[in-house]
Each structure stands twice: as C-alpha cells, then as structure tokens.
Amino acid sequence: YQRRVRGNGTEAMAELLFGKGRLHLEPPPGVEFTVVRKPDMAPIPNPDQTVAHELHPLKESAQGVKSACILVCDITRPVPNGLLLPPMLEILRDAGVEDITVLIATGLHRPNLGEELDALLHQGGDGEPCSLQGVKVANHYAKNAEDHTELGTTSRGTVVKLDTRFVAAELKLVTGLVEPHFMAGWSGGRKVIAPGIAHQETITSFHSSRFMEHPNARECRLAENPLHQDQLEILDMLDSVVFGLNVVLNDERQVCHIAYGEILHSHAQAVEFIRPLAQVRVGRKFHTVVSSSAGYPLDQTYYQTIKSMVTLLDIVEPGGDIIIASEIGEGFGSPEFRRAQSNLVELGPEKFLEVLLTKQHADMDEWQTEMLLRALRVGQVQLYSPKMESRAEDVAACGVQVVSDLQRAIEESVKRSGHNQVAVIPEGPYVIPRETTLIS
C-alpha cells in the first residue's frame, strides 16, 4: 500500500513510529512523500477466545506430562504475553503438570529483570495480572556453559547446545511474533529456540560471516537461507515435538492472526498470512528513503536500530540517502557491540569485513555491525536520535552520520540529489518495500 503526500505546507503529514509515540513529518515544499505501509490489517475481534480455541489441542498434549517449558521472547519483541500465557498456564495446571518453567529466550541479549520482567510477561494483556503461582520464571544466559546440553553438530558445522531446561522438558512450547527478520527471513517459531535459548558457541557459529554474507540470509527468505536451514536441523535434534503459538500484529500492536500447532506448521501458517502484507511493491527506487526503527521496544538500542537500515535497501538508489529516526532511549547495546562498531570506525568497512571473513565464530554482536555494512555499500546512512546525539561516545562509534534536525536532513538530501520524490516507511523493518519482485 502506498499513499502519496505532496508538500505545499498545508497537506497531511506522514508519521513515523518513534519510542512510544510518533514523529510527524511534513513534505518540504515541492516534495512528494510516497508513504509505504502494509495494507490495513483488521484485529481479531475476540483474541482471547481465538487463543482458547487454538490451544484446545494442548489439553490433550498436556495429559500425563510432569514437566513443561514455555519459551517467550525477550523485551525487544512486543509479543502479547499477557494474552498468550494465562490460557497456556491454565491448561497445564488443569492437566496436573507439576513442573512448569517460563524461560525468557534472550539469546545473547541482556536479561529482563524486576519491573521490566513483570512488564514483559503482562504486555498485551487485558490488564488482569497473569498468575505465575507455582511457575518458575527464568532468563536464559547464553554464556553459562553449565546451563546447556550439547545435542550434536549441524551439516554446516554448528555445534548445537541448548538450554537444558527446555531440552529436558517433556512438553516443549514456544510463543513468538512472526515478522520480517533481516537475517533469518521471518522471526518467531524456530528462531525463539535458536538463537533464543542457544549457547554462545552455537549463536556465534551461525552468525559468522559464512552465514551472514550468504545472499539468502535476508528478510522474508526461508528457501535456501542457511540460518533457517540450521535452525531446522537444530529442531530435529530435540527428542520430542515442539509446539508453537505464533501471532502477527498490525502497526497498532493489535493481534491480527494466531496459529498454534507443531512449531514448523504454526510458523508456516503465520508466515503465509503476513508474507503478502509485509512486503509492499513500490515500483521504483528513491534517492531519499526515510524510515523509523518501528518504535518501542525495537528502537530502544542502536543495536536493534541497525535492522531498519537494511530492510529498505531494495528501493534505495545507489549512492542515495537512508535517513533513520530511532529513539535509542536505552543506549547503544552491549559492550561487545560497541567494540565491533569501534573496530568498524577504526578499520573502515573493507578491512573490517576482511577480518570477519577469517573467523569461524563471530565475536559477540559483531554480526549486527556486519549487517550495517550492507547499508553502507548502497548509500549514506543518517540517524536522527536526540537521545543518542547527547552521548558523544555513542556518536563516535555509530559509524553513520548523526543529524540534529530530521526535517532539515530530508530537505538537504532532496537538494543534493535533485529528486523530489521521497519514500517514507512509518513502521520501519516491519514493512519490506520492494522495487518490483516480492520475495517468496
């Protein structure tokens, strides 16, 4: 879906998701915005009833089971856990499951603790507290070797170690949000397991350059995507079926689709629903492309903001400007990511990539810097983030140009290029603009 807004000082503005609010943009005089968004996605009228209906088969699966482990995404994903967890836990309790663990699939992200953990487990609910009585809630720590069980090695040489609490559970359940992912094709499903609860060795292996530089390690692509293929092999190493409860949200964070079942099947259902909606055929490239980083919670770190610089590249003219608005209220990201970014600034893109290509295991979080290289190969990246701009050490390591005035950055880009057509992507990496061909 595209909406064109012509700048004359009076017409409607475009809005970018930014933190927990929105940024209003006016087309400069003589400039036309092409606003790229998904088609309207109607929310499910009674999502609690739909979840209950979808989860009906779980009642049978839970019979006679002594232990269950439910994986939930960390705070970087707006999964409506307050909607999904209560009925799952009720079914497990009614079936007499004694040992129930809710495991936060942090991957190599930081743990979610205290009030943040409470908010994570209740987000997207109806306001009623989710009863966790008798339930063990824990974060996954990828660096703790003793917390993991080694399951084998994939055909690509990835040593597979997963959190023992999930591996040992009789009943394995995964919740997830299915959206475009700039490496693994689509998020949710199997991705919540690996990298979600994988050991550091596993994560750094299939995030190394031999995966990241593969042309099919990209958004909306599952076919011949080496990350996805490794994830499928990892699933096969588990000793029992994994069940997934996957959701799709619209830009108002409302639930539009729910699918439960065997994890690959439920994930495929959700992908089938969102694939034709998340990809938007634009029909041309632009010299200026403006995007958000999808607002809260995704835009709270610079690490996550990188995604928005990559998923729009198909409509950027070579040498064009990529202008990103991201709140980055929490900060840069991990110390390891900052180190990778500092190395990029010091070495330059070409030398930085040369070093990556020599490694079998990526250093933690440097794969995000490697993805930034994709954007830098295409055009100039500019970042609007007043909070990050106030932190000099962040600006020095970000590897892109930080701008103080978003409206002026757009005006100056148009003036440089001599082209008055500007693409605007309000929802950032949750929408994949395509010049012509959609990814199947």
Coordinates of C-alpha atoms in Angstrom, one line a residue:
Y1 CA 0.0 0.0 0.0
Q2 CA 1.3 3.5 -0.9
R3 CA 0.0 6.9 -0.1
R4 CA 1.4 10.0 -1.8
V5 CA 1.6 13.2 0.1
R6 CA 2.7 16.4 -1.7
G7 CA 4.4 19.1 0.2
N8 CA 2.8 22.5 0.0
G9 CA 2.7 23.5 3.7
T10 CA -0.9 22.5 4.2
E11 CA -1.5 18.9 3.3
A12 CA -1.5 15.9 5.6
M13 CA 1.8 14.7 7.3
A14 CA 3.5 11.3 7.4
E15 CA 4.0 9.8 10.8
L16 CA 6.9 7.6 12.0
L17 CA 6.7 5.2 14.9
F18 CA 9.2 6.6 17.5
G19 CA 9.6 5.4 21.0
K20 CA 6.1 5.0 22.4
G21 CA 4.8 7.8 20.2
R22 CA 5.0 9.1 16.7
L23 CA 7.1 11.7 14.8
H24 CA 5.2 14.0 12.4
L25 CA 6.8 14.8 9.1
E26 CA 5.8 17.4 6.6
P27 CA 6.9 17.2 3.0
P28 CA 9.1 20.2 2.2
P29 CA 7.6 22.5 -0.5
G30 CA 7.7 20.8 -3.9
V31 CA 8.5 17.4 -2.4
E32 CA 6.3 14.4 -2.6
F33 CA 6.3 11.6 0.0
T34 CA 5.5 8.1 -1.0
V35 CA 4.3 6.6 2.3
V36 CA 5.0 2.8 2.3
R37 CA 2.9 0.8 4.7
K38 CA 1.2 -2.5 5.0
P39 CA -2.5 -2.8 3.9
D40 CA -4.9 -2.3 6.8
M41 CA -4.8 -5.3 9.0
A42 CA -8.0 -5.8 11.0
P43 CA -7.5 -7.0 14.5
I44 CA -9.1 -10.3 15.6
P45 CA -12.4 -9.2 17.3
N46 CA -12.0 -11.5 20.4
P47 CA -8.4 -12.6 20.6
D48 CA -8.8 -14.3 24.0
Q49 CA -11.4 -16.6 22.5
T50 CA -9.3 -17.2 19.4
V51 CA -6.3 -18.2 21.6
A52 CA -8.5 -20.5 23.7
H53 CA -9.8 -22.2 20.5
E54 CA -6.3 -22.5 19.0
L55 CA -4.9 -24.0 22.3
H56 CA -7.6 -26.7 22.5
P57 CA -5.2 -29.5 21.3
L58 CA -2.8 -28.5 24.1
K59 CA -5.2 -30.1 26.6
E60 CA -4.6 -33.5 25.1
S61 CA -0.8 -32.9 24.8
A62 CA -0.5 -32.0 28.4
Q63 CA -2.2 -35.1 29.8
G64 CA 0.2 -37.3 31.8
V65 CA 3.1 -34.8 31.5
K66 CA 5.2 -34.0 34.5
S67 CA 7.3 -31.0 33.2
A68 CA 6.7 -28.3 30.6
C69 CA 8.8 -25.4 29.4
I70 CA 7.4 -22.3 27.7
L71 CA 9.7 -20.1 25.7
V72 CA 8.9 -16.4 25.5
C73 CA 10.7 -13.7 23.6
D74 CA 12.6 -11.0 25.5
I75 CA 11.7 -7.3 25.9
T76 CA 12.9 -6.5 22.3
R77 CA 9.7 -8.1 20.9
P78 CA 6.2 -6.8 21.5
V79 CA 4.7 -10.3 21.9
P80 CA 1.4 -10.1 23.7
N81 CA 2.4 -12.5 26.5
G82 CA -0.4 -11.2 28.7
L83 CA -2.8 -12.7 26.2
L84 CA -0.9 -15.9 25.4
L85 CA 0.5 -17.1 28.7
P86 CA -2.6 -17.2 31.0
P87 CA -4.6 -19.8 29.0
M88 CA -1.4 -21.9 28.4
L89 CA -0.7 -22.0 32.1
E90 CA -4.3 -22.7 33.0
I91 CA -4.3 -25.7 30.6
L92 CA -1.1 -27.0 32.1
R93 CA -2.3 -26.6 35.7
D94 CA -5.6 -28.3 34.9
A95 CA -3.7 -31.2 33.4
G96 CA -1.7 -31.6 36.6
V97 CA 1.7 -30.6 35.2
E98 CA 3.8 -30.1 38.3
D99 CA 7.0 -28.6 36.9
I100 CA 6.3 -25.5 34.7
T101 CA 9.0 -23.2 33.6
V102 CA 8.7 -19.9 31.6
L103 CA 12.0 -19.3 30.0
I104 CA 12.9 -15.9 28.6
A105 CA 14.6 -16.5 25.2
T106 CA 17.3 -13.8 25.5
G107 CA 19.8 -15.2 23.0
L108 CA 22.9 -13.1 23.8
H109 CA 20.8 -10.1 24.8
R110 CA 20.8 -8.9 28.4
P111 CA 18.4 -10.5 30.9
N112 CA 15.0 -9.0 31.7
L113 CA 14.7 -8.4 35.4
G114 CA 12.5 -6.8 38.1
E115 CA 9.8 -4.4 36.8
E116 CA 10.9 -5.0 33.2
L117 CA 10.3 -8.7 33.5
D118 CA 6.9 -8.1 35.1
A119 CA 6.0 -5.8 32.2
L120 CA 7.3 -8.3 29.6
L121 CA 5.1 -11.1 31.0
H122 CA 2.0 -9.0 31.1
Q123 CA 2.3 -6.9 27.9
G124 CA -0.6 -7.1 25.5
G125 CA -3.0 -8.4 28.1
D126 CA -6.3 -7.1 29.3
G127 CA -4.9 -5.6 32.4
E128 CA -5.6 -8.6 34.6
P129 CA -2.4 -9.9 36.2
C130 CA -1.1 -13.2 34.9
S131 CA -1.0 -15.7 37.7
L132 CA 2.5 -17.2 37.9
Q133 CA 1.9 -19.1 41.1
G134 CA 3.9 -22.3 41.1
V135 CA 5.6 -21.3 37.9
K136 CA 9.4 -20.9 37.6
V137 CA 10.3 -17.9 35.6
A138 CA 14.0 -17.6 34.4
N139 CA 16.2 -15.8 31.9
H140 CA 18.4 -17.7 29.5
Y141 CA 22.1 -16.9 29.9
A142 CA 23.9 -17.9 26.8
K143 CA 27.4 -17.6 28.4
N144 CA 26.7 -20.1 31.2
A145 CA 28.1 -23.4 29.8
E146 CA 26.7 -25.4 32.7
D147 CA 23.1 -24.4 31.7
H148 CA 23.3 -26.1 28.3
T149 CA 23.1 -29.6 26.8
E150 CA 25.1 -30.4 23.7
L151 CA 22.9 -32.1 21.0
G152 CA 25.2 -32.6 18.1
T153 CA 26.5 -30.7 15.1
T154 CA 24.7 -29.4 12.0
S155 CA 25.7 -30.2 8.4
R156 CA 27.3 -26.7 8.3
G157 CA 29.4 -27.4 11.3
T158 CA 27.4 -25.6 14.0
V159 CA 27.9 -27.2 17.4
V160 CA 24.4 -27.2 18.9
K161 CA 24.0 -26.5 22.6
L162 CA 20.6 -25.5 24.0
D163 CA 19.3 -24.6 27.4
T164 CA 18.8 -27.8 29.4
R165 CA 15.6 -26.6 31.0
F166 CA 14.0 -26.7 27.6
V167 CA 15.8 -29.8 26.3
A168 CA 14.8 -31.8 29.4
A169 CA 11.1 -30.7 29.5
E170 CA 8.6 -33.4 28.5
L171 CA 6.4 -30.7 26.9
K172 CA 8.1 -28.1 24.9
L173 CA 6.2 -24.9 24.0
V174 CA 7.2 -21.7 22.1
T175 CA 5.5 -18.4 21.8
G176 CA 6.5 -15.9 19.2
L177 CA 5.8 -12.9 16.9
V178 CA 6.2 -13.5 13.2
E179 CA 7.5 -10.5 11.4
P180 CA 10.2 -10.0 8.7
H181 CA 13.7 -10.6 10.0
F182 CA 16.7 -9.2 8.2
M183 CA 18.9 -12.4 8.6
A184 CA 16.6 -15.3 9.3
G185 CA 13.8 -14.4 6.9
W186 CA 11.0 -14.4 9.5
S187 CA 11.1 -14.1 13.2
G188 CA 9.1 -16.4 15.6
G189 CA 8.8 -20.1 15.6
R190 CA 12.2 -21.9 15.4
K191 CA 14.1 -18.7 15.9
V192 CA 12.9 -18.5 19.5
I193 CA 14.9 -21.7 20.1
A194 CA 18.0 -20.8 18.2
P195 CA 19.4 -18.3 18.9
G196 CA 16.8 -17.7 21.7
I197 CA 18.0 -20.3 24.1
A198 CA 21.2 -21.4 22.4
H199 CA 24.7 -21.3 24.0
Q200 CA 27.1 -18.6 22.9
E201 CA 29.2 -21.1 20.8
T202 CA 26.1 -22.0 18.8
I203 CA 25.0 -18.4 18.3
T204 CA 28.4 -17.1 17.2
S205 CA 28.8 -20.0 14.8
F206 CA 25.6 -19.5 12.7
H207 CA 26.1 -15.7 13.0
S208 CA 29.5 -15.9 11.4
S209 CA 30.3 -14.3 8.1
R210 CA 29.9 -17.6 6.2
F211 CA 26.2 -17.3 7.1
M212 CA 25.8 -13.5 7.1
E213 CA 27.4 -13.0 3.7
H214 CA 25.1 -15.6 2.1
P215 CA 22.7 -13.8 -0.4
N216 CA 19.7 -15.8 1.0
A217 CA 20.4 -14.7 4.7
R218 CA 17.9 -11.9 4.3
E219 CA 14.4 -10.6 5.1
C220 CA 11.4 -12.7 4.0
R221 CA 13.6 -15.5 2.6
L222 CA 13.4 -19.0 4.0
A223 CA 14.3 -21.0 1.0
E224 CA 18.0 -21.9 1.0
N225 CA 18.6 -19.5 3.8
P226 CA 21.5 -21.0 5.8
L227 CA 20.3 -19.7 9.1
H228 CA 16.8 -21.1 8.7
Q229 CA 18.3 -24.4 7.4
D230 CA 20.5 -24.7 10.5
Q231 CA 17.5 -23.9 12.7
L232 CA 15.5 -26.7 11.1
E233 CA 18.4 -29.2 11.8
I234 CA 18.5 -28.0 15.4
L235 CA 14.8 -28.7 15.8
D236 CA 15.4 -32.3 14.5
M237 CA 17.9 -32.9 17.3
L238 CA 15.3 -32.5 20.1
D239 CA 13.8 -35.7 21.4
S240 CA 10.1 -34.6 21.3
V241 CA 7.8 -32.5 19.2
V242 CA 7.8 -28.7 19.9
F243 CA 4.6 -26.8 19.7
G244 CA 4.4 -23.1 18.8
L245 CA 1.9 -20.4 19.4
N246 CA 2.7 -17.6 16.9
V247 CA 1.0 -14.3 16.4
V248 CA 1.0 -11.5 13.9
L249 CA 0.4 -7.8 14.9
N250 CA -0.6 -4.7 13.0
D251 CA 1.1 -1.3 13.4
E252 CA -1.2 -0.6 16.4
R253 CA 0.2 -3.8 18.1
Q254 CA -3.2 -5.4 17.8
V255 CA -3.3 -9.2 17.2
C256 CA -4.4 -10.0 13.6
H257 CA -3.5 -13.7 13.4
I258 CA -2.9 -16.5 15.8
A259 CA -1.7 -20.0 14.9
Y260 CA -1.0 -22.9 17.3
G261 CA 0.4 -26.4 16.5
E262 CA 3.6 -28.2 15.7
I263 CA 6.2 -25.4 15.6
L264 CA 7.0 -25.5 11.9
H265 CA 3.4 -25.8 10.8
S266 CA 2.2 -23.0 13.0
H267 CA 5.1 -20.8 12.0
A268 CA 4.4 -21.5 8.3
Q269 CA 0.7 -20.6 8.8
A270 CA 1.7 -17.2 10.3
V271 CA 4.2 -16.6 7.5
E272 CA 1.7 -17.4 4.9
F273 CA -0.7 -14.8 6.4
I274 CA 1.9 -12.0 6.8
R275 CA 4.1 -12.6 3.7
P276 CA 1.8 -10.8 1.2
L277 CA 1.1 -8.0 3.6
A278 CA 4.5 -7.2 5.0
Q279 CA 6.1 -6.9 1.5
V280 CA 5.0 -3.8 -0.5
R281 CA 5.7 -3.4 -4.2
V282 CA 6.7 0.2 -4.7
G283 CA 7.7 0.0 -8.4
R284 CA 10.8 2.2 -8.3
K285 CA 13.9 3.3 -6.3
F286 CA 14.4 6.6 -4.4
H287 CA 17.4 8.8 -3.8
T288 CA 16.0 9.6 -0.3
V289 CA 14.4 7.0 1.9
V290 CA 13.2 7.8 5.4
S291 CA 12.3 5.1 7.9
S292 CA 11.6 4.5 11.6
S293 CA 13.0 1.7 13.7
A294 CA 9.5 0.5 14.4
G295 CA 9.1 2.4 17.7
Y296 CA 9.2 0.8 21.2
P297 CA 10.5 -1.7 22.1
L298 CA 12.6 -2.3 19.0
D299 CA 14.0 1.3 18.8
Q300 CA 15.4 1.4 22.3
T301 CA 19.0 0.4 21.3
Y302 CA 21.3 1.3 18.4
Y303 CA 21.9 -2.5 18.1
Q304 CA 18.3 -3.1 17.1
T305 CA 18.1 0.1 15.1
I306 CA 20.5 -1.4 12.5
K307 CA 17.7 -3.6 11.2
S308 CA 15.8 -0.5 9.9
M309 CA 18.9 0.5 7.8
V310 CA 18.9 -2.9 6.0
T311 CA 15.3 -4.0 5.2
L312 CA 14.7 -1.0 2.9
L313 CA 17.7 -1.3 0.7
D314 CA 15.8 -2.7 -2.4
I315 CA 14.3 0.7 -3.0
V316 CA 17.4 2.9 -2.4
E317 CA 19.1 4.3 -5.4
P318 CA 22.9 3.5 -5.3
G319 CA 24.5 6.4 -3.6
G320 CA 21.2 7.6 -2.1
D321 CA 20.4 8.7 1.4
I322 CA 19.0 6.4 4.1
I323 CA 17.6 8.5 6.9
I324 CA 16.5 6.7 10.1
A325 CA 14.6 8.0 13.1
S326 CA 15.1 6.0 16.3
E327 CA 14.6 6.9 19.9
I328 CA 17.5 4.8 21.3
G329 CA 16.4 5.6 24.8
E330 CA 18.2 2.6 26.4
G331 CA 21.5 3.1 24.8
F332 CA 24.0 1.7 22.4
G333 CA 23.7 -2.0 23.1
S334 CA 26.2 -4.5 24.6
P335 CA 29.8 -3.6 25.3
E336 CA 30.7 -6.2 22.6
F337 CA 28.6 -4.4 20.0
R338 CA 30.2 -1.1 20.9
R339 CA 33.6 -2.8 20.4
A340 CA 32.6 -4.1 17.0
Q341 CA 31.4 -0.6 16.0
S342 CA 34.6 1.0 17.2
N343 CA 36.5 -1.5 15.1
L344 CA 34.4 -0.6 12.1
V345 CA 35.2 3.1 12.6
E346 CA 38.9 2.4 13.1
L347 CA 39.4 -0.1 10.3
G348 CA 36.8 1.1 7.7
P349 CA 34.2 -1.2 6.1
E350 CA 36.5 -3.1 3.7
K351 CA 39.2 -4.0 6.3
F352 CA 36.5 -4.8 8.9
L353 CA 34.9 -7.3 6.5
E354 CA 38.3 -8.9 5.7
V355 CA 38.8 -9.6 9.3
L356 CA 35.3 -11.2 9.7
L357 CA 35.9 -13.5 6.7
T358 CA 38.7 -15.2 8.5
K359 CA 36.6 -16.3 11.5
Q360 CA 34.7 -19.5 12.1
H361 CA 32.9 -17.9 15.1
A362 CA 31.8 -14.3 15.1
D363 CA 32.7 -12.2 18.1
M364 CA 29.5 -11.5 20.1
D365 CA 27.2 -9.0 18.4
E366 CA 29.6 -8.1 15.6
W367 CA 27.2 -9.6 13.1
Q368 CA 25.0 -6.6 13.6
T369 CA 27.9 -4.4 12.5
E370 CA 28.3 -6.7 9.6
M371 CA 24.7 -6.1 8.6
L372 CA 25.3 -2.3 8.8
L373 CA 27.9 -2.9 6.0
R374 CA 25.1 -3.9 3.7
A375 CA 23.5 -0.4 4.1
L376 CA 26.9 1.4 3.8
R377 CA 27.6 -0.4 0.5
V378 CA 24.4 1.1 -1.0
G379 CA 24.2 4.6 0.3
Q380 CA 24.8 7.2 3.0
V381 CA 23.1 6.4 6.3
Q382 CA 21.9 9.3 8.5
L383 CA 20.5 8.8 12.0
Y384 CA 18.1 11.1 13.9
S385 CA 18.1 10.3 17.6
P386 CA 18.3 13.2 20.0
K387 CA 19.0 10.9 22.9
M388 CA 21.9 9.2 21.3
E389 CA 23.2 12.5 19.9
S390 CA 23.6 13.7 23.5
R391 CA 26.0 10.8 24.2
A392 CA 29.3 11.7 22.5
E393 CA 30.8 8.2 22.9
D394 CA 27.8 6.7 21.1
V395 CA 28.0 9.1 18.2
A396 CA 31.8 8.4 17.8
A397 CA 31.2 4.7 17.5
C398 CA 27.9 4.5 15.5
G399 CA 29.6 4.5 12.1
V400 CA 26.9 6.7 10.4
Q401 CA 26.1 10.4 10.3
V402 CA 24.0 11.7 13.2
V403 CA 21.7 14.6 12.3
S404 CA 20.1 17.1 14.7
D405 CA 17.0 18.0 12.6
L406 CA 15.1 15.3 10.7
Q407 CA 13.1 17.7 8.6
R408 CA 16.2 19.5 7.5
A409 CA 18.0 16.3 6.7
I410 CA 15.2 15.4 4.3
E411 CA 15.4 18.8 2.7
E412 CA 19.1 18.7 2.3
S413 CA 19.0 15.2 0.8
V414 CA 16.5 16.3 -1.8
K415 CA 18.6 19.3 -2.6
R416 CA 21.7 17.2 -3.1
S417 CA 20.1 14.6 -5.3
G418 CA 17.9 16.9 -7.3
H419 CA 15.0 14.5 -7.0
N420 CA 11.8 15.5 -5.1
Q421 CA 10.4 12.0 -4.6
V422 CA 11.0 10.7 -1.0
A423 CA 9.9 7.3 0.3
V424 CA 8.7 7.2 4.0
I425 CA 8.3 3.9 5.9
P426 CA 6.5 4.6 9.2
E427 CA 6.7 1.1 10.6
G428 CA 10.4 0.6 9.8
P429 CA 11.7 -3.0 9.4
Y430 CA 8.2 -4.5 10.0
V431 CA 7.4 -3.4 6.4
I432 CA 9.6 -4.6 3.5
P433 CA 9.5 -2.3 0.5
R434 CA 10.3 -4.0 -2.8
E435 CA 11.1 -2.3 -6.1
T436 CA 9.4 -4.9 -8.2
T437 CA 9.7 -8.6 -7.3
L438 CA 8.4 -9.8 -3.9
I439 CA 10.4 -12.4 -2.1
S440 CA 8.8 -15.9 -2.0

